[in-house]
mmCIF file of C-alpha atoms and ligand atoms in Angstrom:
data_model
loop_
_atom_site.group_PDB
_atom_site.id
_atom_site.type_symbol
_atom_site.label_atom_id
_atom_site.label_comp_id
_atom_site.label_asym_id
_atom_site.label_seq_id
_atom_site.Cartn_x
_atom_site.Cartn_y
_atom_site.Cartn_z
ATOM 1 C CA MET A 26 16.584 -5.761 -72.863
ATOM 2 C CA HIS A 27 19.184 -3.155 -71.934
ATOM 3 C CA GLU A 28 20.362 -2.583 -75.509
ATOM 4 C CA VAL A 29 17.051 -2.565 -77.296
ATOM 5 C CA LYS A 30 15.408 0.163 -75.215
ATOM 6 C CA PRO A 31 18.102 2.836 -75.783
ATOM 7 C CA PHE A 32 18.234 1.799 -79.444
ATOM 8 C CA TYR A 33 14.478 2.341 -79.728
ATOM 9 C CA GLN A 34 14.710 5.693 -77.977
ATOM 10 C CA GLN A 35 17.606 6.811 -80.154
ATOM 11 C CA HIS A 36 15.685 5.998 -83.327
ATOM 12 C CA PHE A 37 12.142 7.061 -82.407
ATOM 13 C CA GLY A 38 12.937 9.871 -79.931
ATOM 14 C CA VAL A 39 10.779 8.473 -77.081
ATOM 15 C CA PRO A 40 11.195 5.470 -74.764
ATOM 16 C CA PRO A 41 9.329 2.301 -75.817
ATOM 17 C CA ALA A 42 5.991 1.486 -74.170
ATOM 18 C CA TRP A 43 6.881 -2.222 -73.917
ATOM 19 C CA ALA A 44 9.758 -4.632 -74.367
ATOM 20 C CA VAL A 45 9.579 -8.408 -74.765
ATOM 21 C CA ARG A 46 12.078 -11.137 -75.490
ATOM 22 C CA ALA A 47 11.939 -14.601 -77.029
ATOM 23 C CA PRO A 48 14.752 -17.160 -76.694
ATOM 24 C CA GLY A 49 16.333 -19.201 -79.438
ATOM 25 C CA ARG A 50 15.932 -22.940 -79.245
ATOM 26 C CA VAL A 51 17.986 -26.057 -79.659
ATOM 27 C CA GLU A 52 16.544 -29.366 -80.758
ATOM 28 C CA LEU A 53 17.927 -31.852 -78.246
ATOM 29 C CA LEU A 54 16.647 -35.098 -79.774
ATOM 30 C CA GLY A 55 14.056 -35.962 -82.425
ATOM 31 C CA ASN A 56 15.090 -34.752 -85.863
ATOM 32 C CA HIS A 57 12.370 -33.777 -88.377
ATOM 33 C CA THR A 58 9.821 -35.570 -86.220
ATOM 34 C CA ASP A 59 7.719 -32.469 -85.559
ATOM 35 C CA TYR A 60 5.889 -32.254 -88.901
ATOM 36 C CA ASN A 61 5.485 -36.044 -88.804
ATOM 37 C CA GLN A 62 3.292 -35.732 -85.675
ATOM 38 C CA GLY A 63 6.161 -37.247 -83.733
ATOM 39 C CA LEU A 64 8.092 -36.775 -80.498
ATOM 40 C CA VAL A 65 10.818 -34.214 -79.947
ATOM 41 C CA MET A 66 12.893 -32.781 -77.099
ATOM 42 C CA ALA A 67 14.070 -29.182 -77.162
ATOM 43 C CA LEU A 68 15.660 -26.507 -74.996
ATOM 44 C CA ALA A 69 15.159 -22.747 -74.885
ATOM 45 C CA VAL A 70 18.635 -21.227 -74.640
ATOM 46 C CA ASP A 71 20.121 -17.970 -73.410
ATOM 47 C CA LYS A 72 20.263 -16.210 -76.771
ATOM 48 C CA PHE A 73 17.376 -13.860 -77.442
ATOM 49 C CA ILE A 74 15.444 -11.669 -79.821
ATOM 50 C CA HIS A 75 14.678 -8.492 -77.860
ATOM 51 C CA LEU A 76 11.862 -6.374 -79.200
ATOM 52 C CA ALA A 77 10.773 -2.951 -77.958
ATOM 53 C CA GLY A 78 7.718 -1.138 -79.240
ATOM 54 C CA GLY A 79 5.325 1.751 -78.941
ATOM 55 C CA PRO A 80 2.011 2.588 -80.611
ATOM 56 C CA ARG A 81 1.398 5.165 -83.330
ATOM 57 C CA ARG A 82 -1.879 6.477 -84.679
ATOM 58 C CA ASP A 83 -1.419 6.643 -88.428
ATOM 59 C CA GLY A 84 -1.706 2.961 -89.330
ATOM 60 C CA ARG A 85 1.960 2.844 -90.283
ATOM 61 C CA ILE A 86 4.524 0.376 -88.965
ATOM 62 C CA GLU A 87 8.228 1.109 -88.761
ATOM 63 C CA VAL A 88 10.686 -1.540 -87.665
ATOM 64 C CA VAL A 89 14.388 -1.007 -87.095
ATOM 65 C CA SER A 90 17.039 -3.576 -86.267
ATOM 66 C CA THR A 91 20.505 -3.244 -84.750
ATOM 67 C CA ALA A 92 21.658 -5.807 -87.335
ATOM 68 C CA PHE A 93 20.483 -4.100 -90.552
ATOM 69 C CA PRO A 94 20.949 -0.460 -91.579
ATOM 70 C CA THR A 95 17.682 0.151 -93.470
ATOM 71 C CA PRO A 96 14.392 0.413 -91.536
ATOM 72 C CA ALA A 97 11.311 -1.413 -92.836
ATOM 73 C CA ARG A 98 8.327 0.913 -93.285
ATOM 74 C CA PHE A 99 4.899 -0.278 -94.319
ATOM 75 C CA SER A 100 1.221 0.162 -93.609
ATOM 76 C CA VAL A 101 -1.151 -2.060 -91.635
ATOM 77 C CA SER A 102 -3.249 -2.410 -94.784
ATOM 78 C CA ALA A 103 -0.409 -3.258 -97.226
ATOM 79 C CA MET A 104 2.090 -5.791 -95.993
ATOM 80 C CA THR A 105 4.087 -7.214 -98.853
ATOM 81 C CA LYS A 106 7.561 -8.678 -99.129
ATOM 82 C CA GLU A 107 10.354 -6.239 -99.733
ATOM 83 C CA GLU A 108 13.743 -7.217 -101.103
ATOM 84 C CA ALA A 109 15.563 -4.401 -99.307
ATOM 85 C CA ALA A 110 14.527 -5.742 -95.887
ATOM 86 C CA PRO A 111 13.830 -9.505 -96.074
ATOM 87 C CA TRP A 112 14.256 -9.801 -92.294
ATOM 88 C CA ALA A 113 11.018 -7.810 -91.929
ATOM 89 C CA ASP A 114 9.128 -10.543 -93.838
ATOM 90 C CA TYR A 115 8.870 -12.421 -90.553
ATOM 91 C CA VAL A 116 7.198 -9.456 -88.862
ATOM 92 C CA LYS A 117 4.823 -8.943 -91.805
ATOM 93 C CA GLY A 118 4.026 -12.634 -92.153
ATOM 94 C CA LEU A 119 3.112 -12.826 -88.485
ATOM 95 C CA LEU A 120 0.976 -9.667 -88.592
ATOM 96 C CA LEU A 121 -0.915 -10.988 -91.620
ATOM 97 C CA GLN A 122 -1.697 -14.218 -89.790
ATOM 98 C CA LEU A 123 -2.937 -12.314 -86.740
ATOM 99 C CA GLN A 124 -5.185 -10.210 -88.982
ATOM 100 C CA ARG A 125 -6.488 -13.332 -90.678
ATOM 101 C CA ARG A 126 -7.511 -14.735 -87.297
ATOM 102 C CA GLY A 127 -9.385 -11.553 -86.399
ATOM 103 C CA VAL A 128 -6.839 -9.727 -84.222
ATOM 104 C CA HIS A 129 -7.166 -5.945 -84.627
ATOM 105 C CA PHE A 130 -4.098 -3.761 -84.343
ATOM 106 C CA ASN A 131 -3.045 -0.342 -85.449
ATOM 107 C CA GLY A 132 0.304 1.129 -86.419
ATOM 108 C CA PHE A 133 3.351 0.850 -84.168
ATOM 109 C CA ASN A 134 7.084 1.389 -84.020
ATOM 110 C CA ALA A 135 9.409 -1.453 -83.079
ATOM 111 C CA ALA A 136 13.127 -2.011 -82.566
ATOM 112 C CA ILE A 137 14.841 -5.393 -82.748
ATOM 113 C CA HIS A 138 18.073 -6.460 -81.127
ATOM 114 C CA SER A 139 19.217 -10.055 -81.454
ATOM 115 C CA THR A 140 21.863 -12.028 -79.601
ATOM 116 C CA ILE A 141 20.989 -15.205 -81.549
ATOM 117 C CA PRO A 142 23.725 -15.955 -84.091
ATOM 118 C CA LEU A 143 22.273 -16.020 -87.607
ATOM 119 C CA GLY A 144 22.292 -19.288 -89.542
ATOM 120 C CA ALA A 145 23.575 -21.338 -86.616
ATOM 121 C CA GLY A 146 20.394 -23.381 -86.241
ATOM 122 C CA LEU A 147 19.176 -21.652 -83.075
ATOM 123 C CA SER A 148 16.036 -20.444 -84.830
ATOM 124 C CA SER A 149 16.329 -16.701 -84.721
ATOM 125 C CA SER A 150 13.418 -16.541 -87.165
ATOM 126 C CA ALA A 151 11.085 -18.421 -84.804
ATOM 127 C CA ALA A 152 12.149 -16.170 -81.932
ATOM 128 C CA LEU A 153 11.401 -13.083 -84.043
ATOM 129 C CA LEU A 154 7.931 -14.403 -84.904
ATOM 130 C CA VAL A 155 7.179 -15.221 -81.265
ATOM 131 C CA ALA A 156 8.516 -11.867 -80.016
ATOM 132 C CA THR A 157 6.438 -9.990 -82.607
ATOM 133 C CA ALA A 158 3.278 -11.811 -81.513
ATOM 134 C CA LEU A 159 4.003 -10.957 -77.863
ATOM 135 C CA LEU A 160 4.750 -7.312 -78.584
ATOM 136 C CA VAL A 161 1.497 -6.897 -80.549
ATOM 137 C CA ARG A 162 -0.340 -8.505 -77.609
ATOM 138 C CA LYS A 163 1.183 -5.906 -75.244
ATOM 139 C CA LEU A 164 0.253 -3.038 -77.553
ATOM 140 C CA PHE A 165 -3.196 -4.273 -78.673
ATOM 141 C CA PRO A 166 -4.311 -7.007 -76.214
ATOM 142 C CA TYR A 167 -5.837 -10.083 -77.845
ATOM 143 C CA ARG A 168 -6.659 -13.641 -76.842
ATOM 144 C CA LEU A 169 -6.292 -16.371 -79.436
ATOM 145 C CA THR A 170 -8.487 -19.447 -79.384
ATOM 146 C CA GLU A 171 -8.079 -22.554 -81.495
ATOM 147 C CA THR A 172 -10.172 -21.065 -84.283
ATOM 148 C CA GLY A 173 -10.027 -17.291 -83.878
ATOM 149 C CA VAL A 174 -10.125 -14.737 -81.064
ATOM 150 C CA ALA A 175 -12.020 -14.380 -77.785
ATOM 151 C CA ALA A 176 -12.536 -11.318 -75.540
ATOM 152 C CA PRO A 177 -9.098 -9.815 -74.825
ATOM 153 C CA PRO A 178 -7.579 -10.146 -71.335
ATOM 154 C CA SER A 179 -7.696 -7.099 -69.038
ATOM 155 C CA PRO A 180 -4.473 -5.520 -67.877
ATOM 156 C CA ASP A 181 -3.824 -5.218 -64.110
ATOM 157 C CA SER A 182 -3.267 -1.883 -62.339
ATOM 158 C CA ARG A 183 0.295 -1.692 -63.691
ATOM 159 C CA GLY A 184 -0.946 -2.335 -67.223
ATOM 160 C CA GLU A 185 0.414 -5.923 -67.231
ATOM 161 C CA LEU A 186 -1.541 -8.665 -68.989
ATOM 162 C CA PRO A 187 -1.992 -12.090 -67.381
ATOM 163 C CA PRO A 188 0.583 -14.658 -68.558
ATOM 164 C CA LEU A 189 -0.382 -16.693 -71.607
ATOM 165 C CA ALA A 190 -2.258 -19.905 -70.792
ATOM 166 C CA THR A 191 -1.137 -23.149 -72.459
ATOM 167 C CA PRO A 192 -3.918 -23.218 -75.118
ATOM 168 C CA GLU A 193 -3.077 -19.631 -76.078
ATOM 169 C CA LYS A 194 0.610 -20.466 -76.362
ATOM 170 C CA LEU A 195 -0.239 -23.395 -78.629
ATOM 171 C CA ALA A 196 -2.516 -21.216 -80.762
ATOM 172 C CA LEU A 197 0.296 -18.663 -81.012
ATOM 173 C CA ALA A 198 2.759 -21.352 -82.053
ATOM 174 C CA LYS A 199 0.381 -22.308 -84.896
ATOM 175 C CA VAL A 200 0.089 -18.686 -85.999
ATOM 176 C CA CYS A 201 3.897 -18.433 -86.127
ATOM 177 C CA GLN A 202 4.116 -21.672 -88.089
ATOM 178 C CA ALA A 203 1.518 -20.470 -90.599
ATOM 179 C CA ALA A 204 3.502 -17.243 -91.062
ATOM 180 C CA GLU A 205 6.704 -19.117 -91.790
ATOM 181 C CA ASN A 206 4.983 -21.684 -94.024
ATOM 182 C CA GLN A 207 2.901 -19.272 -96.057
ATOM 183 C CA PHE A 208 4.765 -15.991 -96.152
ATOM 184 C CA VAL A 209 8.361 -17.106 -95.859
ATOM 185 C CA GLY A 210 7.898 -20.399 -97.726
ATOM 186 C CA VAL A 211 9.527 -22.957 -95.402
ATOM 187 C CA ASN A 212 7.181 -25.821 -94.512
ATOM 188 C CA CYS A 213 8.572 -26.290 -91.002
ATOM 189 C CA GLY A 214 6.762 -27.887 -88.076
ATOM 190 C CA LEU A 215 5.846 -26.489 -84.649
ATOM 191 C CA LEU A 216 9.011 -27.348 -82.758
ATOM 192 C CA ASP A 217 10.759 -23.977 -82.888
ATOM 193 C CA TYR A 218 7.821 -21.863 -81.687
ATOM 194 C CA ILE A 219 6.732 -24.286 -78.980
ATOM 195 C CA ALA A 220 10.303 -24.438 -77.681
ATOM 196 C CA SER A 221 10.634 -20.649 -77.579
ATOM 197 C CA LEU A 222 7.257 -20.270 -75.823
ATOM 198 C CA PHE A 223 7.392 -23.220 -73.400
ATOM 199 C CA GLY A 224 11.047 -23.129 -72.290
ATOM 200 C CA LYS A 225 11.801 -23.803 -68.632
ATOM 201 C CA ALA A 226 15.152 -23.055 -66.977
ATOM 202 C CA HIS A 227 17.282 -26.201 -66.361
ATOM 203 C CA HIS A 228 14.708 -28.414 -68.121
ATOM 204 C CA ALA A 229 14.316 -30.163 -71.446
ATOM 205 C CA ILE A 230 10.923 -29.671 -73.118
ATOM 206 C CA LEU A 231 9.198 -32.823 -74.365
ATOM 207 C CA ILE A 232 6.723 -32.219 -77.156
ATOM 208 C CA ASP A 233 4.264 -34.714 -78.525
ATOM 209 C CA CYS A 234 3.420 -33.166 -81.877
ATOM 210 C CA GLN A 235 0.386 -35.409 -82.349
ATOM 211 C CA ASP A 236 -1.716 -34.165 -79.460
ATOM 212 C CA LEU A 237 0.481 -31.143 -78.652
ATOM 213 C CA ARG A 238 1.198 -32.293 -75.134
ATOM 214 C CA VAL A 239 4.138 -30.446 -73.593
ATOM 215 C CA GLU A 240 6.069 -31.700 -70.553
ATOM 216 C CA TRP A 241 9.433 -30.991 -68.974
ATOM 217 C CA THR A 242 12.201 -33.090 -67.504
ATOM 218 C CA PRO A 243 15.254 -31.735 -65.603
ATOM 219 C CA LEU A 244 18.503 -31.517 -67.538
ATOM 220 C CA ASP A 245 21.301 -30.112 -65.492
ATOM 221 C CA GLY A 246 23.896 -31.196 -63.043
ATOM 222 C CA GLN A 247 26.718 -33.180 -64.500
ATOM 223 C CA ALA A 248 26.632 -32.061 -68.132
ATOM 224 C CA GLU A 249 26.289 -28.949 -70.247
ATOM 225 C CA VAL A 250 25.024 -28.345 -73.730
ATOM 226 C CA VAL A 251 27.514 -26.882 -76.193
ATOM 227 C CA ILE A 252 26.558 -25.739 -79.691
ATOM 228 C CA CYS A 253 29.218 -25.948 -82.418
ATOM 229 C CA HIS A 254 28.486 -23.894 -85.518
ATOM 230 C CA SER A 255 29.913 -25.421 -88.685
ATOM 231 C CA GLY A 256 29.891 -22.049 -90.416
ATOM 232 C CA VAL A 257 28.322 -23.614 -93.516
ATOM 233 C CA ARG A 258 24.791 -23.548 -94.800
ATOM 234 C CA HIS A 259 24.101 -25.263 -98.047
ATOM 235 C CA ALA A 260 22.431 -23.082 -100.621
ATOM 236 C CA LEU A 261 19.485 -25.382 -101.305
ATOM 237 C CA ALA A 262 18.746 -26.094 -97.654
ATOM 238 C CA ASP A 263 15.155 -24.744 -97.671
ATOM 239 C CA GLY A 264 14.283 -26.705 -100.805
ATOM 240 C CA GLU A 265 15.908 -29.840 -99.382
ATOM 241 C CA TYR A 266 13.936 -29.436 -96.171
ATOM 242 C CA ASN A 267 10.664 -29.245 -98.068
ATOM 243 C CA ALA A 268 11.668 -32.276 -100.165
ATOM 244 C CA LEU A 269 12.322 -34.359 -97.029
ATOM 245 C CA ARG A 270 8.909 -33.420 -95.749
ATOM 246 C CA ARG A 271 7.335 -34.577 -99.024
ATOM 247 C CA HIS A 272 9.184 -37.940 -98.833
ATOM 248 C CA CYS A 273 7.944 -38.494 -95.284
ATOM 249 C CA GLU A 274 4.360 -37.650 -96.178
ATOM 250 C CA ALA A 275 4.480 -39.848 -99.274
ATOM 251 C CA ALA A 276 5.809 -42.742 -97.171
ATOM 252 C CA ALA A 277 2.994 -42.360 -94.652
ATOM 253 C CA ARG A 278 0.409 -42.321 -97.461
ATOM 254 C CA ALA A 279 1.895 -45.421 -99.076
ATOM 255 C CA LEU A 280 1.700 -47.192 -95.712
ATOM 256 C CA GLY A 281 -1.922 -46.134 -95.249
ATOM 257 C CA ALA A 282 -1.099 -44.077 -92.138
ATOM 258 C CA ARG A 283 -2.143 -40.476 -91.406
ATOM 259 C CA SER A 284 1.449 -39.734 -90.477
ATOM 260 C CA LEU A 285 4.663 -41.625 -89.745
ATOM 261 C CA ARG A 286 3.810 -41.370 -86.056
ATOM 262 C CA GLY A 287 1.328 -44.155 -86.593
ATOM 263 C CA VAL A 288 3.933 -46.513 -88.101
ATOM 264 C CA GLU A 289 5.655 -49.176 -85.976
ATOM 265 C CA ALA A 290 9.287 -50.120 -86.688
ATOM 266 C CA LYS A 291 8.432 -53.780 -87.326
ATOM 267 C CA ASP A 292 5.637 -52.910 -89.786
ATOM 268 C CA LEU A 293 7.921 -50.573 -91.641
ATOM 269 C CA THR A 294 10.531 -53.315 -92.032
ATOM 270 C CA ALA A 295 7.900 -55.793 -93.153
ATOM 271 C CA ARG A 296 6.607 -53.399 -95.817
ATOM 272 C CA GLN A 297 9.944 -52.042 -97.018
ATOM 273 C CA GLY A 298 9.359 -53.480 -100.497
ATOM 274 C CA GLN A 299 6.197 -51.387 -100.960
ATOM 275 C CA LEU A 300 8.097 -48.104 -100.683
ATOM 276 C CA PRO A 301 10.548 -46.402 -103.027
ATOM 277 C CA GLU A 302 13.999 -46.627 -101.416
ATOM 278 C CA ARG A 303 14.248 -42.904 -100.585
ATOM 279 C CA GLU A 304 10.861 -42.853 -98.866
ATOM 280 C CA TYR A 305 11.779 -45.946 -96.898
ATOM 281 C CA GLN A 306 15.024 -44.372 -95.698
ATOM 282 C CA CYS A 307 13.219 -41.227 -94.584
ATOM 283 C CA ALA A 308 10.515 -43.219 -92.808
ATOM 284 C CA ARG A 309 13.130 -45.361 -91.056
ATOM 285 C CA HIS A 310 14.818 -42.237 -89.713
ATOM 286 C CA ILE A 311 11.575 -40.752 -88.373
ATOM 287 C CA VAL A 312 10.345 -43.994 -86.798
ATOM 288 C CA GLY A 313 13.784 -44.475 -85.193
ATOM 289 C CA GLU A 314 13.871 -40.896 -83.905
ATOM 290 C CA ASN A 315 10.497 -41.315 -82.210
ATOM 291 C CA GLN A 316 11.833 -44.410 -80.457
ATOM 292 C CA ARG A 317 15.017 -42.631 -79.431
ATOM 293 C CA VAL A 318 13.045 -39.762 -77.900
ATOM 294 C CA THR A 319 10.963 -42.236 -75.885
ATOM 295 C CA PHE A 320 14.077 -44.062 -74.663
ATOM 296 C CA GLY A 321 15.945 -40.796 -74.212
ATOM 297 C CA GLU A 322 13.235 -39.446 -71.948
ATOM 298 C CA ARG A 323 13.494 -42.589 -69.846
ATOM 299 C CA ALA A 324 17.285 -42.172 -69.600
ATOM 300 C CA LEU A 325 16.976 -38.514 -68.596
ATOM 301 C CA ARG A 326 14.396 -39.278 -65.928
ATOM 302 C CA ALA A 327 16.788 -41.935 -64.574
ATOM 303 C CA HIS A 328 19.642 -39.334 -64.647
ATOM 304 C CA ASP A 329 21.556 -41.647 -66.986
ATOM 305 C CA LEU A 330 23.302 -39.069 -69.162
ATOM 306 C CA ALA A 331 25.773 -41.593 -70.560
ATOM 307 C CA GLN A 332 22.885 -43.587 -72.023
ATOM 308 C CA PHE A 333 21.133 -40.448 -73.184
ATOM 309 C CA GLY A 334 24.311 -39.419 -75.010
ATOM 310 C CA GLN A 335 24.313 -42.706 -76.932
ATOM 311 C CA TYR A 336 20.896 -41.813 -78.370
ATOM 312 C CA LEU A 337 22.346 -38.508 -79.537
ATOM 313 C CA TYR A 338 25.099 -40.316 -81.462
ATOM 314 C CA GLN A 339 22.569 -42.755 -82.912
ATOM 315 C CA SER A 340 20.370 -39.889 -83.998
ATOM 316 C CA HIS A 341 23.264 -38.337 -85.897
ATOM 317 C CA GLU A 342 24.107 -41.618 -87.604
ATOM 318 C CA SER A 343 20.519 -41.958 -88.708
ATOM 319 C CA SER A 344 20.506 -38.396 -90.094
ATOM 320 C CA ARG A 345 23.770 -39.044 -91.905
ATOM 321 C CA ASP A 346 22.979 -42.479 -93.332
ATOM 322 C CA SER A 347 19.188 -42.664 -93.711
ATOM 323 C CA PHE A 348 17.694 -39.211 -93.792
ATOM 324 C CA LYS A 349 20.765 -37.729 -95.513
ATOM 325 C CA ASN A 350 20.408 -34.227 -94.102
ATOM 326 C CA SER A 351 23.944 -34.058 -92.744
ATOM 327 C CA CYS A 352 27.017 -32.751 -94.574
ATOM 328 C CA PRO A 353 30.787 -33.413 -94.285
ATOM 329 C CA GLU A 354 31.324 -30.490 -91.882
ATOM 330 C CA LEU A 355 28.637 -31.691 -89.439
ATOM 331 C CA ASP A 356 29.909 -35.269 -89.654
ATOM 332 C CA LEU A 357 33.424 -34.044 -88.886
ATOM 333 C CA LEU A 358 32.215 -32.067 -85.856
ATOM 334 C CA VAL A 359 30.467 -35.147 -84.465
ATOM 335 C CA GLU A 360 33.523 -37.315 -85.145
ATOM 336 C CA LEU A 361 35.801 -34.836 -83.332
ATOM 337 C CA ALA A 362 33.340 -34.593 -80.429
ATOM 338 C CA ARG A 363 33.127 -38.360 -80.066
ATOM 339 C CA ALA A 364 36.910 -38.533 -79.703
ATOM 340 C CA HIS A 365 36.887 -36.096 -76.776
ATOM 341 C CA PRO A 366 36.799 -37.835 -73.372
ATOM 342 C CA GLY A 367 34.392 -35.248 -71.929
ATOM 343 C CA CYS A 368 31.743 -35.697 -74.630
ATOM 344 C CA LEU A 369 28.698 -37.786 -73.734
ATOM 345 C CA GLY A 370 26.882 -37.406 -77.047
ATOM 346 C CA ALA A 371 26.697 -35.265 -80.182
ATOM 347 C CA ARG A 372 24.444 -34.854 -83.219
ATOM 348 C CA LEU A 373 23.378 -32.396 -85.856
ATOM 349 C CA THR A 374 20.512 -30.241 -84.667
ATOM 350 C CA GLY A 375 17.708 -28.550 -86.611
ATOM 351 C CA GLY A 376 17.030 -28.759 -90.334
ATOM 352 C CA GLY A 377 20.505 -29.992 -91.334
ATOM 353 C CA PHE A 378 22.576 -29.357 -94.520
ATOM 354 C CA GLY A 379 24.880 -27.138 -92.460
ATOM 355 C CA GLY A 380 24.175 -25.198 -89.294
ATOM 356 C CA ALA A 381 25.186 -26.617 -85.962
ATOM 357 C CA THR A 382 25.815 -29.688 -83.833
ATOM 358 C CA LEU A 383 24.564 -30.155 -80.293
ATOM 359 C CA ASN A 384 27.036 -31.650 -77.821
ATOM 360 C CA LEU A 385 26.455 -32.909 -74.317
ATOM 361 C CA VAL A 386 29.702 -32.332 -72.429
ATOM 362 C CA ALA A 387 30.675 -33.273 -68.872
ATOM 363 C CA THR A 388 30.708 -30.228 -66.603
ATOM 364 C CA GLY A 389 34.288 -29.122 -66.037
ATOM 365 C CA GLN A 390 35.388 -30.276 -69.504
ATOM 366 C CA VAL A 391 33.538 -27.683 -71.532
ATOM 367 C CA GLU A 392 36.424 -25.288 -72.160
ATOM 368 C CA ASP A 393 38.835 -28.074 -73.085
ATOM 369 C CA PHE A 394 36.174 -29.563 -75.382
ATOM 370 C CA ARG A 395 35.641 -26.266 -77.199
ATOM 371 C CA ARG A 396 39.368 -25.709 -77.626
ATOM 372 C CA VAL A 397 40.118 -29.204 -78.908
ATOM 373 C CA ILE A 398 37.174 -29.308 -81.335
ATOM 374 C CA ALA A 399 38.029 -25.852 -82.688
ATOM 375 C CA GLN A 400 41.639 -26.912 -83.292
ATOM 376 C CA GLY A 401 40.623 -30.129 -85.039
ATOM 377 C CA TYR A 402 37.966 -28.407 -87.140
ATOM 378 C CA GLU A 403 40.291 -25.667 -88.298
ATOM 379 C CA ALA A 404 43.073 -28.139 -89.073
ATOM 380 C CA ARG A 405 40.759 -30.236 -91.265
ATOM 381 C CA THR A 406 38.606 -27.553 -92.929
ATOM 382 C CA GLY A 407 40.517 -24.283 -92.622
ATOM 383 C CA ARG A 408 37.409 -22.826 -90.932
ATOM 384 C CA LYS A 409 37.280 -21.115 -87.575
ATOM 385 C CA LEU A 410 34.766 -22.790 -85.297
ATOM 386 C CA GLU A 411 32.309 -20.787 -83.264
ATOM 387 C CA SER A 412 30.895 -22.602 -80.255
ATOM 388 C CA TRP A 413 28.627 -21.645 -77.380
ATOM 389 C CA PRO A 414 27.930 -23.270 -74.037
ATOM 390 C CA CYS A 415 24.165 -22.828 -73.473
ATOM 391 C CA ARG A 416 22.237 -22.017 -70.372
ATOM 392 C CA ILE A 417 18.723 -23.438 -70.506
ATOM 393 C CA VAL A 418 16.232 -20.650 -69.870
ATOM 394 C CA ASP A 419 12.533 -19.882 -69.455
ATOM 395 C CA GLY A 420 10.390 -19.292 -72.521
ATOM 396 C CA ALA A 421 9.352 -16.014 -74.106
ATOM 397 C CA GLY A 422 7.751 -13.207 -72.181
HETATM 398 C C1 GLA B 14 13.899 -26.906 -88.441
HETATM 399 C C2 GLA B 14 12.401 -26.672 -88.480
HETATM 400 C C3 GLA B 14 11.689 -27.458 -87.367
HETATM 401 C C4 GLA B 14 12.112 -28.926 -87.363
HETATM 402 C C5 GLA B 14 13.631 -29.037 -87.425
HETATM 403 C C6 GLA B 14 14.088 -30.454 -87.600
HETATM 404 O O1 GLA B 14 14.441 -26.351 -87.287
HETATM 405 O O2 GLA B 14 12.127 -25.296 -88.363
HETATM 406 O O3 GLA B 14 10.295 -27.331 -87.510
HETATM 407 O O4 GLA B 14 11.491 -29.621 -88.407
HETATM 408 O O5 GLA B 14 14.172 -28.282 -88.498
HETATM 409 O O6 GLA B 14 13.718 -31.234 -86.505
#
């Protein structure tokens, strides 16, 4: 928070009325399962979007960011995309969705400061959507229900609102998803928003995307999570993501299931011949990932990190060979990680086609791991590797 408040004051001439923050997230296990009504494990990590804001009375909104020189200025009644400030599309997309659900708000000023590295697969966009929703709630209290809005919560004597209840968090996650799907054009699932909202320090979040059940299991002690950023993002990644989603949905339809969640591994094998090869490969990845999350949860609850790490490697192999959302740089990072004695497991994380790998590394070996992987990566690709050890933190607030 410390940087965003002075930045706000410097730009708008008064201190902000409120400040909120939303963490980035890492997908621990369960790749592309979320929009297939499947199972996924995630972590909220200690990289944040900080957002400070204050009301104004003229129906105008002005948003500034420490990362971009030009402010975004628009009106509550005319929120359209603007090429000069595409980062503000997330704010606008979210505000439009809130309006559509019946939330009333007026103009405001806001300042953004992010410590989430861009393009590294930690979902800075989801964190910005979540933070925007929370800031608007501070400024113009609202309570989302599954279908619209209910009477807003009352602030306490210090002006603080009660914490968000689980159904409200889930409704918010859906609003964020709709913003990203409709305004930004990526047909992503709910994983990123749920992870940012439901994070719990030292715990992995388990999400069942079919009934939206959220649970937690401890993940700390003998291992740490390290993110390695490949430094590449393939140009067609958004289009590829949407194409994978279409393959998965087509496979489910061909199998007569509402989603791939309802498909058992043995039935899929038995009916392989009824599916085009590409759809079969995608379905095999998703069905396998759901199984790995189930087994992975069991391993974590038994504190068997060595076994858990094996599921991470298997997940990567399935992404590389079946789902085909890896790339040479991510494969190399996993290969280098596997050769390090301190590494328990590694895999690509998030959408794929570039971005980052997630590595589970024995405590005490983290610095050596980062050094060795960086050396190997630079020697083979000429690229400098950025890597981050992650602390697992509480969700947005
Ligand atoms: C991206 C999307 C998520 C999820 C992951 C893959 O991060 O935003 O919804 O689909 O990819 O698991």
